[in-house]
Coordinates of C-alpha atoms in Angstrom, one line a residue:
M28 CA -24.4 -7.4 -48.3
R29 CA -28.1 -6.5 -48.6
L30 CA -30.4 -3.8 -47.4
L31 CA -31.3 -0.3 -47.0
Q32 CA -32.6 3.0 -48.1
L33 CA -34.8 3.2 -45.0
L34 CA -32.1 5.0 -43.1
V35 CA -32.2 7.8 -45.7
L36 CA -34.5 9.5 -43.2
M37 CA -32.1 9.0 -40.4
L38 CA -29.1 10.2 -42.3
S39 CA -30.9 13.3 -43.6
I40 CA -31.3 14.5 -40.0
S41 CA -27.6 14.2 -39.2
T42 CA -24.8 13.6 -41.7
N43 CA -22.4 12.9 -38.8
L44 CA -24.2 9.8 -37.5
A45 CA -22.0 6.9 -36.3
F46 CA -23.7 4.6 -38.8
A47 CA -23.4 6.9 -41.8
H48 CA -20.5 5.2 -43.5
D49 CA -21.8 1.6 -43.1
P50 CA -22.1 0.0 -46.5
A51 CA -25.4 -1.6 -45.2
L52 CA -27.0 1.8 -45.1
H53 CA -26.5 2.3 -48.8
T54 CA -28.1 -0.9 -50.0
K55 CA -31.8 -1.7 -50.5
P56 CA -33.9 -3.3 -47.7
A57 CA -35.2 -6.8 -48.6
H58 CA -38.7 -5.9 -47.5
A59 CA -38.9 -2.6 -49.4
S60 CA -40.9 -2.2 -52.6
A61 CA -38.9 -1.7 -55.8
Q62 CA -41.3 1.1 -56.7
Q63 CA -41.5 2.7 -53.3
P64 CA -38.1 2.0 -51.6
N65 CA -38.8 4.3 -48.6
R66 CA -42.1 2.7 -47.5
L67 CA -42.4 0.7 -44.4
P68 CA -45.2 -1.8 -43.4
L69 CA -47.8 -0.1 -41.3
G70 CA -48.2 -1.6 -37.8
D71 CA -51.9 -1.1 -37.4
G72 CA -53.6 -4.3 -36.0
K73 CA -50.3 -5.9 -35.2
I74 CA -51.1 -6.3 -31.5
S75 CA -51.4 -9.8 -30.2
A76 CA -52.4 -11.6 -27.0
T77 CA -49.5 -14.1 -27.5
P78 CA -45.8 -13.7 -28.6
R79 CA -45.6 -13.3 -32.3
Q80 CA -42.8 -12.1 -34.5
G81 CA -43.4 -8.6 -35.9
Y82 CA -46.2 -7.9 -33.4
V83 CA -46.5 -6.4 -29.9
M84 CA -47.8 -8.7 -27.1
A85 CA -49.9 -6.0 -25.4
C86 CA -51.0 -6.1 -21.7
R87 CA -54.3 -4.6 -22.8
S88 CA -56.7 -5.2 -25.8
N89 CA -58.6 -1.9 -25.4
F90 CA -57.1 1.6 -25.7
P91 CA -58.2 4.8 -24.0
G92 CA -57.9 7.0 -27.1
G93 CA -58.3 10.8 -26.7
G94 CA -54.8 11.7 -27.9
G95 CA -52.3 11.3 -30.7
A96 CA -52.4 12.8 -34.2
H97 CA -55.9 14.1 -35.1
R98 CA -55.4 13.8 -38.9
V99 CA -54.0 10.9 -41.0
G100 CA -51.1 12.0 -43.0
E101 CA -50.7 11.6 -46.8
W102 CA -47.6 9.5 -46.2
I103 CA -49.8 6.7 -44.8
D104 CA -51.5 4.3 -47.3
K105 CA -54.0 2.3 -45.4
T106 CA -55.1 0.4 -48.4
A107 CA -51.5 -0.8 -49.1
G108 CA -50.7 -1.1 -45.4
T109 CA -47.6 1.0 -45.7
W110 CA -46.2 4.5 -44.7
D111 CA -43.3 6.6 -45.9
P112 CA -41.1 8.1 -43.1
S113 CA -39.3 10.4 -45.6
A114 CA -42.6 12.2 -46.5
K115 CA -43.7 12.9 -42.9
P116 CA -43.1 16.4 -41.4
Q117 CA -41.1 17.0 -38.2
V118 CA -41.7 19.2 -35.2
E119 CA -39.8 22.4 -35.8
G120 CA -37.0 23.8 -33.5
S121 CA -33.8 22.7 -31.9
V122 CA -34.1 23.2 -28.1
S123 CA -31.1 22.2 -25.9
W124 CA -31.4 20.8 -22.4
P125 CA -28.2 21.7 -20.5
N126 CA -29.5 20.3 -17.2
A127 CA -30.0 16.8 -18.7
A128 CA -28.5 14.1 -16.4
I129 CA -28.3 10.3 -16.6
T130 CA -26.1 7.7 -14.9
V131 CA -26.2 3.9 -15.4
V132 CA -24.2 2.1 -12.7
R133 CA -23.9 -1.6 -11.8
E134 CA -24.3 -1.9 -8.1
G135 CA -23.8 -5.6 -7.1
E136 CA -26.5 -7.6 -8.8
Q137 CA -28.4 -4.5 -9.8
R138 CA -28.1 -2.0 -12.7
V139 CA -29.3 1.3 -11.4
V140 CA -30.5 4.1 -13.8
R141 CA -30.8 7.6 -12.4
A142 CA -32.0 10.4 -14.6
N143 CA -34.1 13.4 -14.8
N144 CA -35.8 12.5 -18.2
L145 CA -34.3 15.5 -20.0
P146 CA -32.5 14.4 -23.2
T147 CA -28.8 14.9 -23.8
H148 CA -29.6 16.0 -27.3
P149 CA -31.7 18.8 -28.8
T150 CA -35.4 18.4 -29.3
G151 CA -38.1 20.1 -31.2
Q152 CA -40.2 23.0 -29.7
Y153 CA -43.1 21.7 -27.7
P154 CA -46.0 22.3 -27.5
I155 CA -46.2 22.0 -31.2
R156 CA -46.4 25.5 -32.6
S157 CA -49.7 26.6 -34.1
G158 CA -49.4 27.3 -37.8
S159 CA -46.5 24.8 -38.4
K160 CA -46.7 21.9 -40.8
A161 CA -46.6 19.5 -37.9
Y162 CA -49.6 21.2 -36.3
E163 CA -51.8 20.3 -39.3
Y164 CA -51.6 16.7 -38.2
D165 CA -50.7 16.5 -34.6
R166 CA -51.4 19.3 -32.0
N167 CA -49.4 17.8 -29.2
P168 CA -50.1 20.4 -26.4
N169 CA -47.5 18.9 -24.0
S170 CA -44.3 20.4 -22.7
I171 CA -41.1 18.5 -21.9
R172 CA -40.7 18.6 -18.1
E173 CA -38.0 17.3 -15.8
R174 CA -39.0 14.3 -13.7
T175 CA -37.1 11.9 -11.5
V176 CA -36.3 8.5 -12.9
L177 CA -34.9 5.7 -10.8
L178 CA -34.8 2.2 -12.2
T179 CA -33.4 -0.7 -10.4
L180 CA -32.9 -3.5 -12.9
P181 CA -31.3 -7.0 -12.7
A182 CA -27.6 -6.8 -13.9
E183 CA -27.8 -10.4 -14.9
P184 CA -31.3 -10.7 -16.2
Q185 CA -32.8 -14.2 -16.7
V186 CA -35.0 -15.3 -19.6
T187 CA -38.4 -16.5 -18.1
A188 CA -40.2 -19.6 -19.2
Q189 CA -42.9 -17.6 -21.0
P190 CA -42.5 -14.1 -22.5
N191 CA -44.3 -11.2 -20.7
C192 CA -46.7 -8.6 -22.1
V193 CA -45.8 -5.0 -22.9
P194 CA -47.7 -2.2 -21.1
L195 CA -48.5 1.4 -22.1
G196 CA -45.9 4.0 -20.9
M197 CA -42.3 3.4 -20.3
I198 CA -40.9 0.0 -21.2
G199 CA -37.2 1.0 -21.2
F200 CA -34.7 3.8 -21.0
A201 CA -32.2 5.1 -23.5
L202 CA -28.7 6.3 -22.7
S203 CA -29.6 9.7 -24.1
G204 CA -31.8 10.2 -20.9
V205 CA -35.0 9.4 -22.8
A206 CA -37.8 7.0 -22.0
I207 CA -38.6 4.2 -24.5
F208 CA -42.3 3.5 -25.1
N209 CA -43.9 0.7 -27.1
A210 CA -44.8 1.0 -30.8
F211 CA -48.4 2.1 -30.5
D212 CA -50.3 5.3 -29.6
V213 CA -53.2 5.6 -27.2
Q214 CA -55.5 4.5 -30.0
G215 CA -53.5 1.4 -30.6
R216 CA -52.2 2.6 -33.9
D217 CA -48.6 2.6 -35.2
A218 CA -47.3 5.6 -33.3
P219 CA -44.2 6.4 -35.4
A220 CA -46.4 6.4 -38.5
Y221 CA -49.2 8.6 -37.2
E222 CA -47.7 10.9 -34.6
I223 CA -45.4 13.7 -35.5
Q224 CA -42.0 13.7 -33.7
D225 CA -39.0 16.0 -33.8
L226 CA -35.5 15.7 -35.4
C227 CA -34.6 13.0 -32.9
N228 CA -37.9 11.0 -33.3
G229 CA -39.1 12.0 -29.8
H230 CA -42.0 13.9 -28.3
P231 CA -43.6 14.4 -24.8
E232 CA -46.7 12.8 -23.3
R233 CA -49.2 14.4 -20.9
N234 CA -46.9 14.2 -17.8
G235 CA -44.0 15.9 -19.7
S236 CA -42.1 12.6 -20.3
Y237 CA -40.1 13.0 -23.5
H238 CA -39.9 9.6 -25.2
Y239 CA -39.1 7.5 -28.3
H240 CA -41.4 4.9 -30.0
D241 CA -38.7 3.8 -32.5
W242 CA -35.1 4.3 -33.4
S243 CA -33.7 7.7 -32.9
P244 CA -30.8 9.0 -35.0
C245 CA -29.7 10.9 -32.0
L246 CA -28.8 7.5 -30.3
A247 CA -26.0 6.9 -32.7
K248 CA -23.6 8.8 -30.4
D249 CA -23.2 9.4 -26.7
A250 CA -23.5 12.8 -25.0
A251 CA -19.8 13.4 -25.6
G252 CA -20.1 12.7 -29.3
K253 CA -18.5 9.3 -29.2
P254 CA -20.2 6.8 -31.6
Y255 CA -21.6 3.7 -30.1
A256 CA -20.1 0.5 -31.4
H257 CA -22.5 -2.0 -33.1
D258 CA -22.2 -4.3 -30.1
E259 CA -22.8 -1.6 -27.4
P260 CA -26.1 -1.1 -25.7
V261 CA -27.9 2.2 -26.4
G262 CA -30.4 1.6 -23.6
W263 CA -31.9 -0.9 -21.1
M264 CA -35.4 -2.4 -21.1
L265 CA -37.3 -2.8 -17.9
D266 CA -36.5 -6.6 -17.6
G267 CA -32.8 -5.7 -17.5
H268 CA -31.9 -6.8 -21.0
P269 CA -30.0 -4.3 -23.1
I270 CA -31.2 -2.9 -26.4
L271 CA -28.8 -2.2 -29.3
G272 CA -29.1 -0.2 -32.5
P273 CA -30.3 -1.4 -35.8
I274 CA -27.0 -2.3 -37.3
M275 CA -25.3 -5.7 -36.8
S276 CA -21.6 -6.5 -37.5
D277 CA -20.3 -9.9 -38.4
G278 CA -17.1 -9.2 -36.4
G279 CA -15.3 -7.8 -39.5
E280 CA -16.0 -5.0 -41.8
D281 CA -19.4 -6.3 -43.1
T282 CA -22.5 -4.9 -41.5
K283 CA -26.2 -5.3 -42.1
L284 CA -29.4 -3.6 -41.2
I285 CA -31.4 -5.8 -38.9
T286 CA -35.0 -6.7 -39.8
N287 CA -37.7 -8.6 -38.0
A288 CA -36.6 -11.8 -39.8
D289 CA -33.3 -11.7 -37.8
L290 CA -35.1 -11.5 -34.4
D291 CA -37.4 -13.7 -32.3
E292 CA -41.0 -13.0 -31.2
C293 CA -39.8 -10.6 -28.5
H294 CA -37.7 -8.6 -31.0
G295 CA -34.4 -9.9 -29.7
R296 CA -31.7 -12.6 -30.1
V297 CA -28.7 -14.1 -28.4
G298 CA -25.3 -12.6 -29.4
N299 CA -22.2 -10.8 -28.4
V300 CA -22.8 -7.6 -26.4
R301 CA -20.2 -5.3 -24.9
V302 CA -21.4 -4.8 -21.3
D303 CA -19.8 -4.1 -17.9
G304 CA -16.4 -3.9 -19.6
Q305 CA -16.6 -7.3 -21.2
I306 CA -18.0 -8.9 -24.4
K307 CA -20.7 -11.3 -23.3
R308 CA -22.9 -13.6 -25.3
I309 CA -26.3 -12.7 -23.9
Y310 CA -29.9 -12.2 -24.9
H311 CA -30.6 -8.6 -26.1
Y312 CA -33.1 -6.6 -28.0
R313 CA -32.6 -4.6 -31.2
F314 CA -34.1 -1.5 -32.6
T315 CA -35.3 -2.0 -36.2
M316 CA -36.7 0.4 -38.8
E317 CA -39.9 -1.6 -39.1
Y318 CA -42.7 -2.3 -36.7
P319 CA -42.6 -3.0 -33.7
Y320 CA -39.3 -0.9 -33.7
T321 CA -38.2 -1.8 -30.1
I322 CA -39.6 -4.9 -28.5
G323 CA -42.6 -7.2 -29.1
C324 CA -42.7 -8.7 -25.6
F325 CA -40.4 -8.9 -22.5
K326 CA -38.2 -11.9 -22.5
G327 CA -37.6 -11.5 -18.8
Q328 CA -39.6 -10.2 -15.8
A329 CA -40.1 -6.5 -16.2
Q330 CA -39.5 -4.2 -13.2
R331 CA -41.9 -1.5 -12.2
A332 CA -41.1 1.9 -13.6
N333 CA -41.6 4.9 -11.2

């Protein structure tokens, strides 16, 4: 068994996470420095026009700017190309959303996601409060707002001959009722490194859409508090392929934290996934603790998000 101290951040937020007792979470990650075990590689510049492991194949090469964190945090070491998640502040507050609603239903050859984009877990207080530690780095002025989400995805997605690029905005949807965005901010930087998120690693954009850029500790359990198994999806990407958490089991008691080295250029792999009441050997994506965190490209044909 190898790997981890990177989930120290995740476990510090909630001691009741489904993955908290995995032996893999208490071992050192292979890519971590012996002197700085909590540091992650910074994703700046890891945007490519072609599929490439550990990169994002972006649909655009220029970025609009005009948003995101206004100050670079001390937890970011640009010279070394690393950042320390455990040293980054969080958005304060614990706001509940009792009206949150999401259903994911297979209807014939389609998987239909209906939601209102309100999370089934608590969030921080947005807009970020003036005078808080988070406000010193990121003055996110946006509020979380309810919005209709209707996604019609292929229930049996096919891998295309060539991978497809990843756009800005929503690229998938989590079972917590939260949109999944790609790894970079509007300036093309590593969003989880620069932007300040809340206790669940989420924050809202201009239209009020609350979203994740990376793994959320609040995805370890469903809305009823039941832990997701290591082979269960925690969300669906817009090409219809599922995305699973960052822990992989060998079928027995041994587990490991997944790294980029375990995944292909789109941040996925073929393996057993519990879906539609069966265990199927299919292509799926994985969250990881290192950039690009979610996906690097679409392995299938992405559907249009509303």
